[in-house]
mmCIF file of C-alpha atoms in Angstrom:
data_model
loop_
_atom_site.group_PDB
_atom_site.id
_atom_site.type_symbol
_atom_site.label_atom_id
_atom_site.label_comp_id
_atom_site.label_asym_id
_atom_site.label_seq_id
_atom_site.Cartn_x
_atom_site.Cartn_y
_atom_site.Cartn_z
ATOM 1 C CA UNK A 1 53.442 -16.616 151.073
ATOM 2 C CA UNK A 2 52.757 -14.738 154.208
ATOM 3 C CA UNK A 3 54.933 -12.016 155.748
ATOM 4 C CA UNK A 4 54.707 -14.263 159.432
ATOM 5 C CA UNK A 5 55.792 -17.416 156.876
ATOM 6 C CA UNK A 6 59.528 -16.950 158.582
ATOM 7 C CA UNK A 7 57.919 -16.369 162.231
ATOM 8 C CA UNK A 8 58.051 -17.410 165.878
ATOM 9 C CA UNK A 9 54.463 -16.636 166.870
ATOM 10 C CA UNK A 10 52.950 -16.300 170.027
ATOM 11 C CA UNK A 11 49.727 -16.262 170.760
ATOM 12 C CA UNK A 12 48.085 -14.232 173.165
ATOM 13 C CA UNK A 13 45.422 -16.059 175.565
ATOM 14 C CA UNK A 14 42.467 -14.934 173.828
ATOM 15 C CA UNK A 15 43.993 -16.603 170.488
ATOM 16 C CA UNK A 16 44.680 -19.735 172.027
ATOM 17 C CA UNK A 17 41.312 -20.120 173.429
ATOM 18 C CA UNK A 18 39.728 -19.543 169.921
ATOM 19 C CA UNK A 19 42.583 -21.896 168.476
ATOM 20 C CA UNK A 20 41.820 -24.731 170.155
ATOM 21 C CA UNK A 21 37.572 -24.069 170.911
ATOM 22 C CA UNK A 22 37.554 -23.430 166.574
ATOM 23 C CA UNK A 23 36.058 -19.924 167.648
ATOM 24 C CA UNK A 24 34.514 -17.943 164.988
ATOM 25 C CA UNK A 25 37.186 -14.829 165.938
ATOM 26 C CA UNK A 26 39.894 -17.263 164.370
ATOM 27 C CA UNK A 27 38.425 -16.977 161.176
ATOM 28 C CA UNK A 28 40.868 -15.694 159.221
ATOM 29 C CA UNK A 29 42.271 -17.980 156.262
ATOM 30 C CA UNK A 30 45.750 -16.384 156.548
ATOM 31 C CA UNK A 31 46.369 -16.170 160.332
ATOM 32 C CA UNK A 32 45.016 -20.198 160.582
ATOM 33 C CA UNK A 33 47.882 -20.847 157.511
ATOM 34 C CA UNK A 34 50.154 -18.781 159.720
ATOM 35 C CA UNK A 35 49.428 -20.843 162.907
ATOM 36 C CA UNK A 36 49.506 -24.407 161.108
ATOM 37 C CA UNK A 37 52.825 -23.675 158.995
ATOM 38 C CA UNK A 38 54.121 -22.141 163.215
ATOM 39 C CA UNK A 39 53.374 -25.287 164.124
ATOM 40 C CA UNK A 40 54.395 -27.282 161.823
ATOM 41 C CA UNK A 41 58.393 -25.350 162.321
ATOM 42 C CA UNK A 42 57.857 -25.902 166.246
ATOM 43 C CA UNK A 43 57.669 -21.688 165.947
ATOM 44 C CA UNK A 44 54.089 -21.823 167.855
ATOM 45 C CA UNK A 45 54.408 -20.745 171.714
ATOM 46 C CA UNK A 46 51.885 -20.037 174.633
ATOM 47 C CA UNK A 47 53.250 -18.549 177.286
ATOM 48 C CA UNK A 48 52.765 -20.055 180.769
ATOM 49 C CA UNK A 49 51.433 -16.991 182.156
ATOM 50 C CA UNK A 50 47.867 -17.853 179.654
ATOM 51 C CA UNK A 51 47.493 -21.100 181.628
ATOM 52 C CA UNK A 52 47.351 -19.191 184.764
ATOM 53 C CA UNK A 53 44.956 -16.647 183.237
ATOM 54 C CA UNK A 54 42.131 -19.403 181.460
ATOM 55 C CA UNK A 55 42.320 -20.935 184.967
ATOM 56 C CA UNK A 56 41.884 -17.450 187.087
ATOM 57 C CA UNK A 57 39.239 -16.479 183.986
ATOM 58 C CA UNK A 58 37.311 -20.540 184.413
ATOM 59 C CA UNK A 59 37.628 -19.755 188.552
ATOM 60 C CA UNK A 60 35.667 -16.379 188.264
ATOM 61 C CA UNK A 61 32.430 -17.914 185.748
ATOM 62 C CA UNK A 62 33.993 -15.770 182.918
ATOM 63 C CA UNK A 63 35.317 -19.345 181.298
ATOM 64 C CA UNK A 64 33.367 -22.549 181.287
ATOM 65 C CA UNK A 65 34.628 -25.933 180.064
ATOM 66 C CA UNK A 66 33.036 -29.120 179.744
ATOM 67 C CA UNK A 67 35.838 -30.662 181.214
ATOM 68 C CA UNK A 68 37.890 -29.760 184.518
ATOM 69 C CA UNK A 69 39.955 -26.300 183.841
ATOM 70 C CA UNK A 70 43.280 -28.873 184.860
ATOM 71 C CA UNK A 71 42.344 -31.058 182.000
ATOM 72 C CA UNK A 72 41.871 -28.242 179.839
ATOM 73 C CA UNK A 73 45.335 -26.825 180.445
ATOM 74 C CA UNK A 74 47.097 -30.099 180.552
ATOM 75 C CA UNK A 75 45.114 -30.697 176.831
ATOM 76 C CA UNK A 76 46.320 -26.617 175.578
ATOM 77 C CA UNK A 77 49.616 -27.500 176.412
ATOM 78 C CA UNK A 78 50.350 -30.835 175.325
ATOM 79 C CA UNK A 79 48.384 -29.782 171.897
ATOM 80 C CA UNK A 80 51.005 -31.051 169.316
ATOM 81 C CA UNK A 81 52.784 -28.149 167.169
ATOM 82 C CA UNK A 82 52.298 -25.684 170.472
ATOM 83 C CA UNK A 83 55.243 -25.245 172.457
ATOM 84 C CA UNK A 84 54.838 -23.698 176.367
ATOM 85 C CA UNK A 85 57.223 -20.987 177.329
ATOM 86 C CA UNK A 86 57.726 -20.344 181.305
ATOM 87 C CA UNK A 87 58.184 -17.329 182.538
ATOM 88 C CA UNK A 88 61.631 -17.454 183.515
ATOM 89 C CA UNK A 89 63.410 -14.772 185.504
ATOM 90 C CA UNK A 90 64.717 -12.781 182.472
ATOM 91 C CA UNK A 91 61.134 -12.341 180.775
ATOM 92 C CA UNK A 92 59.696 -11.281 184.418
ATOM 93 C CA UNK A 93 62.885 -8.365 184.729
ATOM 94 C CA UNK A 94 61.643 -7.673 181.035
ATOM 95 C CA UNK A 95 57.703 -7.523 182.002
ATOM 96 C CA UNK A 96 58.976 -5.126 185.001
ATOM 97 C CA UNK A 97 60.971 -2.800 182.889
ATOM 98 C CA UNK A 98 58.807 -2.404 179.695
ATOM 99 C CA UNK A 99 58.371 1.504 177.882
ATOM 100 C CA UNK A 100 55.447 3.239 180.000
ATOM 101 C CA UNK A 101 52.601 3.884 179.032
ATOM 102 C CA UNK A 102 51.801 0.424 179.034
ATOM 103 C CA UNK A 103 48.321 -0.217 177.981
ATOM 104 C CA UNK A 104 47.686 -3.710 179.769
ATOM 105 C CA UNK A 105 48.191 -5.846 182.925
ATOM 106 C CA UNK A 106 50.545 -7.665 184.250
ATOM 107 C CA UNK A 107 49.043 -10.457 182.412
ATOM 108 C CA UNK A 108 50.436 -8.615 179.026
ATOM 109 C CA UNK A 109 53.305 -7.470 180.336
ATOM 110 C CA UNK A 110 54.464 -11.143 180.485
ATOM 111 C CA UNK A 111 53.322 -11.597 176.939
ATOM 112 C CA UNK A 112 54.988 -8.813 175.658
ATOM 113 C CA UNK A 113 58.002 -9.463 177.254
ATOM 114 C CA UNK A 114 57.701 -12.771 176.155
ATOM 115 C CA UNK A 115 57.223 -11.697 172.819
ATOM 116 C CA UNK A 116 60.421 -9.377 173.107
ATOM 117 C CA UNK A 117 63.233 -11.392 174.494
ATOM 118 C CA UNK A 118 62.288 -14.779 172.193
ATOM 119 C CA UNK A 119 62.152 -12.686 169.088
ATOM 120 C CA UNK A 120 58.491 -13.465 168.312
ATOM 121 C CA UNK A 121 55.573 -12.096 167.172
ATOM 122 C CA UNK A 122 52.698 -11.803 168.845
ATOM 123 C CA UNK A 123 49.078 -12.654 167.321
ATOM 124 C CA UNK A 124 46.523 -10.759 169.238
ATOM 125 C CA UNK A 125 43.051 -9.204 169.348
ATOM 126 C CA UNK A 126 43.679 -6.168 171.920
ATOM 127 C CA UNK A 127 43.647 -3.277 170.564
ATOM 128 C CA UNK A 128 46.198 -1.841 173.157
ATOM 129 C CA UNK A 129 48.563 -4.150 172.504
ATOM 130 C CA UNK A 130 48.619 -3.340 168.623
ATOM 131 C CA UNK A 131 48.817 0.432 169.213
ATOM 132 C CA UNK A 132 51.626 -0.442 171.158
ATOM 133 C CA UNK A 133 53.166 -2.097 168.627
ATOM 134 C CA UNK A 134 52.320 0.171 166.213
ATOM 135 C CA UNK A 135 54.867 2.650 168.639
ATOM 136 C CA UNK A 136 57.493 0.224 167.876
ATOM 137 C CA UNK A 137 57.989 -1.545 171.305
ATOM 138 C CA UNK A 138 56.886 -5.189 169.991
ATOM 139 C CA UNK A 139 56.171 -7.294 167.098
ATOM 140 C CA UNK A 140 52.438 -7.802 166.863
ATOM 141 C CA UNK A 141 49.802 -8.942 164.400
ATOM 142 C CA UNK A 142 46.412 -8.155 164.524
ATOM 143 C CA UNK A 143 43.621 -10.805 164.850
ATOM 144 C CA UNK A 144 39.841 -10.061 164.035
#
């Protein structure tokens, strides 16, 4: 049994582009079991905010699909088990107000927010983002 077992996750972009492309960066036996038993709860969010960054990130070459970036989206966020969260006005007074330093963009502001007011945890890569966890102002799990 793992500790995230009991857990609302949410994944950052990165980790729901390797989630649903079966990336090599998603490796990890215990975070996949983590995801899949999410899922399986309806515990397993995306925020809103990711759509608008794969789309911004297929727009400037850094992404490429095989299929339109719309179909993409629509596909990420109809994915059974994965539930989209907007960005409603109480996460964006959250995103505006977070503890400074903060190591990202606005991009991860909305995450963490996210991530704060909904009680989740958040599965990530970014190394800022864990070291501010690791200063107590969010729940985060490292990826990778």
């Amino acid at each position: 049994m793992s500790v995230l077992d009991d857990q609302r996750l949410l994944l950052d972009t990165h980790v729901l582009f390797w989630l649903l492309t079966g990336a090599a960066e998603l490796s990890s036996a215990d975070i996949r079991t983590a995801i899949e038993r999410a899922s399986e709860r309806e515990a397993l969010f995306i925020s809103a905010i990711s759509a608008w960054e794969i789309a911004a990130m297929e727009g400037q070459g850094v992404l490429r699909f095989s299929i339109t970036p719309h179909e993409w989206l629509t596909q990420a966020t109809t994915t059974p088990g994965i539930r989209t969260l907007d960005v409603d006005p109480s996460i964006a007074a959250e995103a505006a107000s977070l503890p400074n330093p903060f190591p990202g963009d606005f991009i991860d502001r909305a995450l963490v927010a996210t991530a704060r007011r909904l009680n989740c945890v958040l599965l990530t890569a970014d190394p800022g983002l864990l070291a501010y966890a690791d200063r107590g102002y969010l729940r985060a799990t490292g990826i990778g």
